[in-house]
Amino acid sequence: MAQQERAIETRAAIIRGAASAFEARGYGSTSLAQVSAAAGVTKGALYFHFDSKEALAVAIINAQHEASAAIGRTLLAEGVPGLRALIVMSLELARQLHEDPIVSAGVRLTIEAANFDTPVAGPYLGWIEASEEYLRRGVAEGEISADIDICAMARFLVSAFTGVQVVSDMLTGRDDIEDRLIDMWAVVMPALVPGDRWLEMKDLPTRIRVERAAA
Amino acid sequence: MAQQERAIETRAAIIRGAASAFEARGYGSTSLAQVSAAAGVTKGALYFHFDSKEALAVAIINAQHEASAAIGRTLLAEGVPGLRALIVMSLELARQLHEDPIVSAGVRLTIEAANFDTPVAGPYLGWIEASEEYLRRGVAEGEISADIDICAMARFLVSAFTGVQVVSDMLTGRDDIEDRLIDMWAVVMPALVPGDRWLEMKDLPTRIRVERAAA
Amino acid sequence: MAQQERAIETRAAIIRGAASAFEARGYGSTSLAQVSAAAGVTKGALYFHFDSKEALAVAIINAQHEASAAIGRTLLAEGVPGLRALIVMSLELARQLHEDPIVSAGVRLTIEAANFDTPVAGPYLGWIEASEEYLRRGVAEGEISADIDICAMARFLVSAFTGVQVVSDMLTGRDDIEDRLIDMWAVVMPALVPGDRWLEMKDLPTRIRVERAAA
Amino acid sequence: MAQQERAIETRAAIIRGAASAFEARGYGSTSLAQVSAAAGVTKGALYFHFDSKEALAVAIINAQHEASAAIGRTLLAEGVPGLRALIVMSLELARQLHEDPIVSAGVRLTIEAANFDTPVAGPYLGWIEASEEYLRRGVAEGEISADIDICAMARFLVSAFTGVQVVSDMLTGRDDIEDRLIDMWAVVMPALVPGDRWLEMKDLPTRIRVERAAA
DNA sequence: ACACTCGGGACACCCCGTTACT
DNA sequence: AGTAACGGGGTGTCCCGAGTGT
């Protein structure tokens, strides 16, 4: 079993190294030599664990997907109210994007991987579904207007988050992503919250942010 | 001058071919052989017109930038009202993105080109500035609430547009981008339009879309 | 000893798999991964039994050499007349070549192995010697002319057989090798059989073939 | 045109170098680095002239085929009698095989190339057809028995020649190939020549050899 | 004794981006 | 604008041990 453990550690090191390499230069412009150097392993080890460069990219995407999905599962399990869950998830995802190279590499690869043999749309569909679930909860709880189109709204929220993250990356290297998400929620909230809950809810994003900063 | 004209045509053909090649596989994964095949010219011709692969990518980015900026100039020159101008621009940009390979390649390259020697300003700043200008007009005209943060809003609009386009590309190859933009405006409008203009304005995006389809 | 038996079986499986792999693509163009896949063992097992790829090839050559030599021993032991022994051996060898992958791989490797570190004596010398022995017997028995050059004839017979097999392989995958050997004997017999035995002997190859087919 | 000439010369140099490299180590075990070193060109030049390693091998095979076919054309054009033509061709082919690396490499590759994407049986079929033609001539001229099976005989002659050459290569590096061909003809002649021409013809191979040596 | 997992380097082949010379 | 060539990696994968079970 000691063998197994070493292999697992090696595999994780490869994914970490590959993530930071891909993140830095993009998939197509990164060579496996750079990957193996960044991971501190030889190409033999790399070839043992992954069949191809593309398989490596897919593995990173999956690892990122898993890391992100874990947030959603936790929020669901804890019974967090729908609107709060959406906001928390966006902020938590942003934190991962900023701090975890695997996650940031994963989203970059998901975009660049549009033409892989193994097509990958997974993460986005997963996020959209999760958002729909939260929206439905919010409607049930009365925090969210009953007359919105849940599918369209979920899709737009994921799109908007994606765009905020891409633009923040381009302009500030994602340093300002939290501020931009607060801006985003300020725009979106009026379309979500019914009039009778507005006063109560309008500061929710800011309150959540402060809570998180305190922790 | 016949020589000149042929040279110009060749150069344009190279840019078109390169755009569709880069669009399909990404910058790093596209070879100049593929580019020259797609353009129907020899590599010799390619190097006659462009100093390097990177220079070619930059030329595409500039061509796209120019195509997009032209939209903004036209709208400004025609004195289109602010809110309408924003919506028209988003739809027109979407159309270019869907139909003009040079534009879609330019957008993709702008993202991948983050680490070129020649840093590209990127169209994003330009779009943000244009949006600010339109927002200011809208405020002056009373179509847009006076109490919004213009900078933040402009930035968010560009981000949301970017995200909508990216996600639409991933899920449907941008075939549904117009529908998704209408969804986007449905969410954003409540935050933009003051209460006393709501009834009058709320169908504006749909109306504009119908107008454009008629043309 | 159960261990021993399993090891022997594994070793045999490796040789079989390697033979069919080498036979199909040639030594240099066959990877050990293909070998281990064809043999149904892991590369670890492979390297436990054989020191190197080359050693594996040599083992196949030896196995084939042994299989072929067994024919000669049997014929000698049974006291088969010289000319008949030559013909039987050619047909039997052809059968092995067509049906036993180890033998066909062995002869292919013998040719390709010309530049191995461990030079392979090659079965050719063995076959030539055996043929000389049979020819001497035939002369003693009066079936074969006394005035032929035994060394030259033996060498030519082996060469002709080799060529027939190579060309048959190339044109028909050795499916017609028996027919071609009958043709060969038709050409060679006049040079071997003395005039006074001609009528009696001229149908010998065909008769032997019929005998073998009946069995 | 000077360009063209240089390219042709480079291409020829690559074929020469590749031939000697393949001849020495076999197709699969020869690297393109060895080829380019032997040819004195860079790998870029190699890639410019040939699409792949396999295409290079095919080019060698074709070059050899052409060199060999030229012999046949000359003999036909000069109206050399059938039997003499067969013998001359075998000796001339042997000389090429011994002296011209392109020819010997071509023959070796033809055998090893059994599993190329572009299958190659060309040379052998060509030789067989040429032999049939010579045999028919010989029959017409009365030098060759009318009752032989021309197809079978032609095929056997080519096979026997192939085998003689292979075995001679293995045992002496083809140094004794002429002697072995004289041996071959000694065995084959009785099956070819009708009784009434025997005395006149039986020394033909030796006479031809002496003629050639004198030239 | 036998077998396998895991990893190490070294190339092989391909072909890439680029330059000289027309 | 095009032909011919250049070197230098890129990816893949090869052949082969070291370490660990069974």
JSON list of N, CA, C and O in Angstrom, two decimals, chain A residues 24-25 28-29 110 112 115 124 152-153 155-156 159 163-164 167 170-172 176 180 183-184 187 191, chain B residues 24-25 28-29 108 112 115 124 152-153 155-156 159 163-164 167 170-172 176 180 183-184 187 191:
[
{"chain": "A", "resi": 24, "resn": "ALA", "atom": "N", "xyz": [-0.53, 29.26, -16.60]},
{"chain": "A", "resi": 24, "resn": "ALA", "atom": "CA", "xyz": [0.37, 30.36, -16.95]},
{"chain": "A", "resi": 24, "resn": "ALA", "atom": "C", "xyz": [0.40, 30.62, -18.45]},
{"chain": "A", "resi": 24, "resn": "ALA", "atom": "O", "xyz": [0.47, 31.78, -18.88]},
{"chain": "A", "resi": 25, "resn": "ARG", "atom": "N", "xyz": [0.37, 29.57, -19.26]},
{"chain": "A", "resi": 25, "resn": "ARG", "atom": "CA", "xyz": [0.62, 29.78, -20.68]},
{"chain": "A", "resi": 25, "resn": "ARG", "atom": "C", "xyz": [-0.50, 29.29, -21.59]},
{"chain": "A", "resi": 25, "resn": "ARG", "atom": "O", "xyz": [-0.42, 29.44, -22.80]},
{"chain": "A", "resi": 28, "resn": "GLY", "atom": "N", "xyz": [-2.42, 24.96, -25.32]},
{"chain": "A", "resi": 28, "resn": "GLY", "atom": "CA", "xyz": [-1.67, 24.68, -26.54]},
{"chain": "A", "resi": 28, "resn": "GLY", "atom": "C", "xyz": [-0.23, 25.14, -26.49]},
{"chain": "A", "resi": 28, "resn": "GLY", "atom": "O", "xyz": [0.63, 24.56, -27.14]},
{"chain": "A", "resi": 29, "resn": "SER", "atom": "N", "xyz": [0.05, 26.16, -25.73]},
{"chain": "A", "resi": 29, "resn": "SER", "atom": "CA", "xyz": [1.41, 26.70, -25.70]},
{"chain": "A", "resi": 29, "resn": "SER", "atom": "C", "xyz": [2.25, 26.13, -24.57]},
{"chain": "A", "resi": 29, "resn": "SER", "atom": "O", "xyz": [3.37, 26.59, -24.35]},
{"chain": "A", "resi": 110, "resn": "THR", "atom": "N", "xyz": [-11.32, 24.42, -19.43]},
{"chain": "A", "resi": 110, "resn": "THR", "atom": "CA", "xyz": [-12.68, 24.13, -19.88]},
{"chain": "A", "resi": 110, "resn": "THR", "atom": "C", "xyz": [-13.03, 24.99, -21.08]},
{"chain": "A", "resi": 110, "resn": "THR", "atom": "O", "xyz": [-13.69, 24.54, -22.02]},
{"chain": "A", "resi": 112, "resn": "GLU", "atom": "N", "xyz": [-10.72, 26.47, -23.19]},
{"chain": "A", "resi": 112, "resn": "GLU", "atom": "CA", "xyz": [-9.85, 26.14, -24.32]},
{"chain": "A", "resi": 112, "resn": "GLU", "atom": "C", "xyz": [-10.12, 24.75, -24.86]},
{"chain": "A", "resi": 112, "resn": "GLU", "atom": "O", "xyz": [-9.74, 24.43, -25.98]},
{"chain": "A", "resi": 115, "resn": "ASN", "atom": "N", "xyz": [-12.43, 22.05, -28.29]},
{"chain": "A", "resi": 115, "resn": "ASN", "atom": "CA", "xyz": [-12.25, 21.13, -29.41]},
{"chain": "A", "resi": 115, "resn": "ASN", "atom": "C", "xyz": [-11.43, 19.90, -29.04]},
{"chain": "A", "resi": 115, "resn": "ASN", "atom": "O", "xyz": [-10.66, 19.38, -29.84]},
{"chain": "A", "resi": 124, "resn": "TYR", "atom": "N", "xyz": [-20.09, 23.43, -16.40]},
{"chain": "A", "resi": 124, "resn": "TYR", "atom": "CA", "xyz": [-21.09, 24.46, -16.57]},
{"chain": "A", "resi": 124, "resn": "TYR", "atom": "C", "xyz": [-22.50, 23.91, -16.40]},
{"chain": "A", "resi": 124, "resn": "TYR", "atom": "O", "xyz": [-23.34, 24.50, -15.75]},
{"chain": "A", "resi": 152, "resn": "ALA", "atom": "N", "xyz": [-33.82, 30.08, -17.38]},
{"chain": "A", "resi": 152, "resn": "ALA", "atom": "CA", "xyz": [-33.10, 31.21, -17.99]},
{"chain": "A", "resi": 152, "resn": "ALA", "atom": "C", "xyz": [-32.28, 31.94, -16.94]},
{"chain": "A", "resi": 152, "resn": "ALA", "atom": "O", "xyz": [-31.13, 32.33, -17.19]},
{"chain": "A", "resi": 153, "resn": "MET", "atom": "N", "xyz": [-32.85, 32.12, -15.77]},
{"chain": "A", "resi": 153, "resn": "MET", "atom": "CA", "xyz": [-32.13, 32.83, -14.72]},
{"chain": "A", "resi": 153, "resn": "MET", "atom": "C", "xyz": [-30.88, 32.07, -14.29]},
{"chain": "A", "resi": 153, "resn": "MET", "atom": "O", "xyz": [-29.80, 32.64, -14.14]},
{"chain": "A", "resi": 155, "resn": "ARG", "atom": "N", "xyz": [-29.16, 29.95, -15.95]},
{"chain": "A", "resi": 155, "resn": "ARG", "atom": "CA", "xyz": [-28.16, 30.02, -17.01]},
{"chain": "A", "resi": 155, "resn": "ARG", "atom": "C", "xyz": [-27.50, 31.39, -17.04]},
{"chain": "A", "resi": 155, "resn": "ARG", "atom": "O", "xyz": [-26.29, 31.50, -17.23]},
{"chain": "A", "resi": 156, "resn": "PHE", "atom": "N", "xyz": [-28.27, 32.40, -16.87]},
{"chain": "A", "resi": 156, "resn": "PHE", "atom": "CA", "xyz": [-27.67, 33.73, -16.90]},
{"chain": "A", "resi": 156, "resn": "PHE", "atom": "C", "xyz": [-26.74, 33.95, -15.71]},
{"chain": "A", "resi": 156, "resn": "PHE", "atom": "O", "xyz": [-25.67, 34.54, -15.86]},
{"chain": "A", "resi": 159, "resn": "SER", "atom": "N", "xyz": [-23.56, 32.36, -16.50]},
{"chain": "A", "resi": 159, "resn": "SER", "atom": "CA", "xyz": [-22.87, 33.12, -17.55]},
{"chain": "A", "resi": 159, "resn": "SER", "atom": "C", "xyz": [-22.25, 34.38, -16.98]},
{"chain": "A", "resi": 159, "resn": "SER", "atom": "O", "xyz": [-21.10, 34.72, -17.26]},
{"chain": "A", "resi": 163, "resn": "GLY", "atom": "N", "xyz": [-18.36, 35.47, -16.91]},
{"chain": "A", "resi": 163, "resn": "GLY", "atom": "CA", "xyz": [-17.84, 36.68, -17.51]},
{"chain": "A", "resi": 163, "resn": "GLY", "atom": "C", "xyz": [-17.13, 37.56, -16.51]},
{"chain": "A", "resi": 163, "resn": "GLY", "atom": "O", "xyz": [-16.06, 38.10, -16.79]},
{"chain": "A", "resi": 164, "resn": "VAL", "atom": "N", "xyz": [-17.70, 37.71, -15.32]},
{"chain": "A", "resi": 164, "resn": "VAL", "atom": "CA", "xyz": [-17.05, 38.52, -14.29]},
{"chain": "A", "resi": 164, "resn": "VAL", "atom": "C", "xyz": [-15.66, 37.98, -13.99]},
{"chain": "A", "resi": 164, "resn": "VAL", "atom": "O", "xyz": [-14.69, 38.74, -13.88]},
{"chain": "A", "resi": 167, "resn": "VAL", "atom": "N", "xyz": [-13.22, 38.61, -17.06]},
{"chain": "A", "resi": 167, "resn": "VAL", "atom": "CA", "xyz": [-12.79, 40.00, -17.19]},
{"chain": "A", "resi": 167, "resn": "VAL", "atom": "C", "xyz": [-11.92, 40.41, -16.01]},
{"chain": "A", "resi": 167, "resn": "VAL", "atom": "O", "xyz": [-10.91, 41.10, -16.18]},
{"chain": "A", "resi": 170, "resn": "MET", "atom": "N", "xyz": [-8.54, 39.15, -16.65]},
{"chain": "A", "resi": 170, "resn": "MET", "atom": "CA", "xyz": [-7.79, 39.87, -17.67]},
{"chain": "A", "resi": 170, "resn": "MET", "atom": "C", "xyz": [-7.31, 41.22, -17.17]},
{"chain": "A", "resi": 170, "resn": "MET", "atom": "O", "xyz": [-6.21, 41.65, -17.48]},
{"chain": "A", "resi": 171, "resn": "LEU", "atom": "N", "xyz": [-8.13, 41.90, -16.39]},
{"chain": "A", "resi": 171, "resn": "LEU", "atom": "CA", "xyz": [-7.78, 43.26, -16.00]},
{"chain": "A", "resi": 171, "resn": "LEU", "atom": "C", "xyz": [-6.95, 43.33, -14.71]},
{"chain": "A", "resi": 171, "resn": "LEU", "atom": "O", "xyz": [-6.12, 44.21, -14.57]},
{"chain": "A", "resi": 172, "resn": "THR", "atom": "N", "xyz": [-7.21, 42.44, -13.78]},
{"chain": "A", "resi": 172, "resn": "THR", "atom": "CA", "xyz": [-6.49, 42.55, -12.50]},
{"chain": "A", "resi": 172, "resn": "THR", "atom": "C", "xyz": [-5.94, 41.22, -12.01]},
{"chain": "A", "resi": 172, "resn": "THR", "atom": "O", "xyz": [-5.53, 41.11, -10.85]},
{"chain": "A", "resi": 176, "resn": "ASP", "atom": "N", "xyz": [-9.58, 41.64, -7.96]},
{"chain": "A", "resi": 176, "resn": "ASP", "atom": "CA", "xyz": [-10.77, 42.40, -7.55]},
{"chain": "A", "resi": 176, "resn": "ASP", "atom": "C", "xyz": [-12.05, 41.59, -7.71]},
{"chain": "A", "resi": 176, "resn": "ASP", "atom": "O", "xyz": [-13.15, 42.15, -7.74]},
{"chain": "A", "resi": 180, "resn": "ARG", "atom": "N", "xyz": [-16.17, 42.77, -7.70]},
{"chain": "A", "resi": 180, "resn": "ARG", "atom": "CA", "xyz": [-16.98, 42.69, -8.93]},
{"chain": "A", "resi": 180, "resn": "ARG", "atom": "C", "xyz": [-18.19, 41.79, -8.75]},
{"chain": "A", "resi": 180, "resn": "ARG", "atom": "O", "xyz": [-19.23, 42.01, -9.37]},
{"chain": "A", "resi": 183, "resn": "ASP", "atom": "N", "xyz": [-20.76, 43.84, -7.03]},
{"chain": "A", "resi": 183, "resn": "ASP", "atom": "CA", "xyz": [-21.41, 44.66, -8.06]},
{"chain": "A", "resi": 183, "resn": "ASP", "atom": "C", "xyz": [-22.43, 43.84, -8.83]},
{"chain": "A", "resi": 183, "resn": "ASP", "atom": "O", "xyz": [-23.54, 44.29, -9.12]},
{"chain": "A", "resi": 184, "resn": "MET", "atom": "N", "xyz": [-22.03, 42.65, -9.18]},
{"chain": "A", "resi": 184, "resn": "MET", "atom": "CA", "xyz": [-22.95, 41.80, -9.95]},
{"chain": "A", "resi": 184, "resn": "MET", "atom": "C", "xyz": [-24.24, 41.55, -9.18]},
{"chain": "A", "resi": 184, "resn": "MET", "atom": "O", "xyz": [-25.34, 41.72, -9.72]},
{"chain": "A", "resi": 187, "resn": "VAL", "atom": "N", "xyz": [-26.70, 44.31, -9.23]},
{"chain": "A", "resi": 187, "resn": "VAL", "atom": "CA", "xyz": [-27.51, 44.45, -10.44]},
{"chain": "A", "resi": 187, "resn": "VAL", "atom": "C", "xyz": [-28.59, 43.38, -10.50]},
{"chain": "A", "resi": 187, "resn": "VAL", "atom": "O", "xyz": [-29.71, 43.63, -10.93]},
{"chain": "A", "resi": 191, "resn": "ALA", "atom": "N", "xyz": [-33.98, 41.93, -9.82]},
{"chain": "A", "resi": 191, "resn": "ALA", "atom": "CA", "xyz": [-34.76, 41.03, -10.67]},
{"chain": "A", "resi": 191, "resn": "ALA", "atom": "C", "xyz": [-35.14, 39.75, -9.95]},
{"chain": "A", "resi": 191, "resn": "ALA", "atom": "O", "xyz": [-35.99, 38.99, -10.42]},
{"chain": "B", "resi": 24, "resn": "ALA", "atom": "N", "xyz": [-10.70, 27.56, -34.64]},
{"chain": "B", "resi": 24, "resn": "ALA", "atom": "CA", "xyz": [-11.06, 26.15, -34.50]},
{"chain": "B", "resi": 24, "resn": "ALA", "atom": "C", "xyz": [-10.22, 25.43, -33.45]},
{"chain": "B", "resi": 24, "resn": "ALA", "atom": "O", "xyz": [-10.73, 24.57, -32.73]},
{"chain": "B", "resi": 25, "resn": "ARG", "atom": "N", "xyz": [-8.93, 25.75, -33.35]},
{"chain": "B", "resi": 25, "resn": "ARG", "atom": "CA", "xyz": [-8.06, 24.92, -32.51]},
{"chain": "B", "resi": 25, "resn": "ARG", "atom": "C", "xyz": [-7.30, 25.69, -31.46]},
{"chain": "B", "resi": 25, "resn": "ARG", "atom": "O", "xyz": [-6.57, 25.10, -30.68]},
{"chain": "B", "resi": 28, "resn": "GLY", "atom": "N", "xyz": [-2.09, 28.20, -29.77]},
{"chain": "B", "resi": 28, "resn": "GLY", "atom": "CA", "xyz": [-0.94, 27.32, -29.56]},
{"chain": "B", "resi": 28, "resn": "GLY", "atom": "C", "xyz": [-1.05, 26.01, -30.31]},
{"chain": "B", "resi": 28, "resn": "GLY", "atom": "O", "xyz": [-0.04, 25.42, -30.69]},
{"chain": "B", "resi": 29, "resn": "SER", "atom": "N", "xyz": [-2.25, 25.54, -30.52]},
{"chain": "B", "resi": 29, "resn": "SER", "atom": "CA", "xyz": [-2.42, 24.24, -31.17]},
{"chain": "B", "resi": 29, "resn": "SER", "atom": "C", "xyz": [-2.61, 24.34, -32.67]},
{"chain": "B", "resi": 29, "resn": "SER", "atom": "O", "xyz": [-2.87, 23.34, -33.32]},
{"chain": "B", "resi": 108, "resn": "ARG", "atom": "N", "xyz": [-11.19, 35.04, -29.07]},
{"chain": "B", "resi": 108, "resn": "ARG", "atom": "CA", "xyz": [-10.47, 33.92, -28.48]},
{"chain": "B", "resi": 108, "resn": "ARG", "atom": "C", "xyz": [-9.00, 34.23, -28.30]},
{"chain": "B", "resi": 108, "resn": "ARG", "atom": "O", "xyz": [-8.40, 33.94, -27.27]},
{"chain": "B", "resi": 112, "resn": "GLU", "atom": "N", "xyz": [-6.26, 34.15, -25.13]},
{"chain": "B", "resi": 112, "resn": "GLU", "atom": "CA", "xyz": [-5.06, 33.30, -25.14]},
{"chain": "B", "resi": 112, "resn": "GLU", "atom": "C", "xyz": [-3.78, 34.11, -25.24]},
{"chain": "B", "resi": 112, "resn": "GLU", "atom": "O", "xyz": [-2.71, 33.62, -24.92]},
{"chain": "B", "resi": 115, "resn": "ASN", "atom": "N", "xyz": [-0.12, 36.23, -22.75]},
{"chain": "B", "resi": 115, "resn": "ASN", "atom": "CA", "xyz": [1.34, 36.24, -22.53]},
{"chain": "B", "resi": 115, "resn": "ASN", "atom": "C", "xyz": [2.13, 36.41, -23.82]},
{"chain": "B", "resi": 115, "resn": "ASN", "atom": "O", "xyz": [3.17, 35.80, -24.01]},
{"chain": "B", "resi": 124, "resn": "TYR", "atom": "N", "xyz": [-11.70, 44.79, -24.34]},
{"chain": "B", "resi": 124, "resn": "TYR", "atom": "CA", "xyz": [-12.55, 44.94, -23.17]},
{"chain": "B", "resi": 124, "resn": "TYR", "atom": "C", "xyz": [-12.57, 46.35, -22.63]},
{"chain": "B", "resi": 124, "resn": "TYR", "atom": "O", "xyz": [-13.62, 46.90, -22.32]},
{"chain": "B", "resi": 152, "resn": "ALA", "atom": "N", "xyz": [-19.17, 50.82, -12.37]},
{"chain": "B", "resi": 152, "resn": "ALA", "atom": "CA", "xyz": [-19.42, 49.43, -12.00]},
{"chain": "B", "resi": 152, "resn": "ALA", "atom": "C", "xyz": [-20.40, 48.79, -12.96]},
{"chain": "B", "resi": 152, "resn": "ALA", "atom": "O", "xyz": [-20.24, 47.64, -13.38]},
{"chain": "B", "resi": 153, "resn": "MET", "atom": "N", "xyz": [-21.44, 49.55, -13.32]},
{"chain": "B", "resi": 153, "resn": "MET", "atom": "CA", "xyz": [-22.44, 49.00, -14.21]},
{"chain": "B", "resi": 153, "resn": "MET", "atom": "C", "xyz": [-21.84, 48.68, -15.58]},
{"chain": "B", "resi": 153, "resn": "MET", "atom": "O", "xyz": [-22.09, 47.61, -16.15]},
{"chain": "B", "resi": 155, "resn": "ARG", "atom": "N", "xyz": [-18.82, 48.05, -16.38]},
{"chain": "B", "resi": 155, "resn": "ARG", "atom": "CA", "xyz": [-17.94, 46.89, -16.27]},
{"chain": "B", "resi": 155, "resn": "ARG", "atom": "C", "xyz": [-18.75, 45.60, -16.16]},
{"chain": "B", "resi": 155, "resn": "ARG", "atom": "O", "xyz": [-18.40, 44.59, -16.75]},
{"chain": "B", "resi": 156, "resn": "PHE", "atom": "N", "xyz": [-19.82, 45.66, -15.41]},
{"chain": "B", "resi": 156, "resn": "PHE", "atom": "CA", "xyz": [-20.61, 44.43, -15.27]},
{"chain": "B", "resi": 156, "resn": "PHE", "atom": "C", "xyz": [-21.29, 44.07, -16.58]},
{"chain": "B", "resi": 156, "resn": "PHE", "atom": "O", "xyz": [-21.36, 42.89, -16.94]},
{"chain": "B", "resi": 159, "resn": "SER", "atom": "N", "xyz": [-18.83, 42.39, -18.67]},
{"chain": "B", "resi": 159, "resn": "SER", "atom": "CA", "xyz": [-18.54, 41.07, -18.12]},
{"chain": "B", "resi": 159, "resn": "SER", "atom": "C", "xyz": [-19.67, 40.10, -18.42]},
{"chain": "B", "resi": 159, "resn": "SER", "atom": "O", "xyz": [-19.44, 38.96, -18.86]},
{"chain": "B", "resi": 163, "resn": "GLY", "atom": "N", "xyz": [-19.53, 36.67, -20.55]},
{"chain": "B", "resi": 163, "resn": "GLY", "atom": "CA", "xyz": [-19.90, 35.37, -20.02]},
{"chain": "B", "resi": 163, "resn": "GLY", "atom": "C", "xyz": [-21.00, 34.71, -20.84]},
{"chain": "B", "resi": 163, "resn": "GLY", "atom": "O", "xyz": [-20.95, 33.51, -21.13]},
{"chain": "B", "resi": 164, "resn": "VAL", "atom": "N", "xyz": [-21.98, 35.49, -21.23]},
{"chain": "B", "resi": 164, "resn": "VAL", "atom": "CA", "xyz": [-23.07, 34.93, -22.03]},
{"chain": "B", "resi": 164, "resn": "VAL", "atom": "C", "xyz": [-22.53, 34.34, -23.33]},
{"chain": "B", "resi": 164, "resn": "VAL", "atom": "O", "xyz": [-22.90, 33.24, -23.75]},
{"chain": "B", "resi": 167, "resn": "VAL", "atom": "N", "xyz": [-20.41, 31.08, -22.57]},
{"chain": "B", "resi": 167, "resn": "VAL", "atom": "CA", "xyz": [-21.22, 29.91, -22.25]},
{"chain": "B", "resi": 167, "resn": "VAL", "atom": "C", "xyz": [-22.05, 29.47, -23.44]},
{"chain": "B", "resi": 167, "resn": "VAL", "atom": "O", "xyz": [-22.19, 28.28, -23.73]},
{"chain": "B", "resi": 170, "resn": "MET", "atom": "N", "xyz": [-19.86, 27.48, -25.63]},
{"chain": "B", "resi": 170, "resn": "MET", "atom": "CA", "xyz": [-19.56, 26.15, -25.12]},
{"chain": "B", "resi": 170, "resn": "MET", "atom": "C", "xyz": [-20.74, 25.21, -25.29]},
{"chain": "B", "resi": 170, "resn": "MET", "atom": "O", "xyz": [-20.58, 24.05, -25.63]},
{"chain": "B", "resi": 171, "resn": "LEU", "atom": "N", "xyz": [-21.93, 25.70, -25.04]},
{"chain": "B", "resi": 171, "resn": "LEU", "atom": "CA", "xyz": [-23.09, 24.80, -25.04]},
{"chain": "B", "resi": 171, "resn": "LEU", "atom": "C", "xyz": [-23.74, 24.64, -26.40]},
{"chain": "B", "resi": 171, "resn": "LEU", "atom": "O", "xyz": [-24.26, 23.57, -26.72]},
{"chain": "B", "resi": 172, "resn": "THR", "atom": "N", "xyz": [-23.74, 25.69, -27.19]},
{"chain": "B", "resi": 172, "resn": "THR", "atom": "CA", "xyz": [-24.46, 25.57, -28.47]},
{"chain": "B", "resi": 172, "resn": "THR", "atom": "C", "xyz": [-23.67, 26.12, -29.65]},
{"chain": "B", "resi": 172, "resn": "THR", "atom": "O", "xyz": [-24.23, 26.31, -30.74]},
{"chain": "B", "resi": 176, "resn": "ASP", "atom": "N", "xyz": [-27.48, 30.01, -29.91]},
{"chain": "B", "resi": 176, "resn": "ASP", "atom": "CA", "xyz": [-28.60, 30.60, -29.16]},
{"chain": "B", "resi": 176, "resn": "ASP", "atom": "C", "xyz": [-28.23, 31.93, -28.52]},
{"chain": "B", "resi": 176, "resn": "ASP", "atom": "O", "xyz": [-28.90, 32.38, -27.59]},
{"chain": "B", "resi": 180, "resn": "ARG", "atom": "N", "xyz": [-30.14, 34.25, -25.45]},
{"chain": "B", "resi": 180, "resn": "ARG", "atom": "CA", "xyz": [-29.52, 34.43, -24.14]},
{"chain": "B", "resi": 180, "resn": "ARG", "atom": "C", "xyz": [-29.29, 35.89, -23.80]},
{"chain": "B", "resi": 180, "resn": "ARG", "atom": "O", "xyz": [-29.31, 36.29, -22.64]},
{"chain": "B", "resi": 183, "resn": "ASP", "atom": "N", "xyz": [-32.51, 37.21, -22.57]},
{"chain": "B", "resi": 183, "resn": "ASP", "atom": "CA", "xyz": [-32.62, 36.82, -21.16]},
{"chain": "B", "resi": 183, "resn": "ASP", "atom": "C", "xyz": [-31.79, 37.75, -20.28]},
{"chain": "B", "resi": 183, "resn": "ASP", "atom": "O", "xyz": [-32.22, 38.19, -19.21]},
{"chain": "B", "resi": 184, "resn": "MET", "atom": "N", "xyz": [-30.58, 38.03, -20.74]},
{"chain": "B", "resi": 184, "resn": "MET", "atom": "CA", "xyz": [-29.71, 38.90, -19.96]},
{"chain": "B", "resi": 184, "resn": "MET", "atom": "C", "xyz": [-30.34, 40.27, -19.74]},
{"chain": "B", "resi": 184, "resn": "MET", "atom": "O", "xyz": [-30.39, 40.78, -18.61]},
{"chain": "B", "resi": 187, "resn": "VAL", "atom": "N", "xyz": [-32.96, 40.44, -17.11]},
{"chain": "B", "resi": 187, "resn": "VAL", "atom": "CA", "xyz": [-32.49, 40.50, -15.73]},
{"chain": "B", "resi": 187, "resn": "VAL", "atom": "C", "xyz": [-31.94, 41.88, -15.40]},
{"chain": "B", "resi": 187, "resn": "VAL", "atom": "O", "xyz": [-32.12, 42.39, -14.30]},
{"chain": "B", "resi": 191, "resn": "ALA", "atom": "N", "xyz": [-32.65, 46.90, -12.92]},
{"chain": "B", "resi": 191, "resn": "ALA", "atom": "CA", "xyz": [-31.64, 47.66, -12.20]},
{"chain": "B", "resi": 191, "resn": "ALA", "atom": "C", "xyz": [-31.27, 48.95, -12.92]},
{"chain": "B", "resi": 191, "resn": "ALA", "atom": "O", "xyz": [-30.63, 49.83, -12.34]}
]
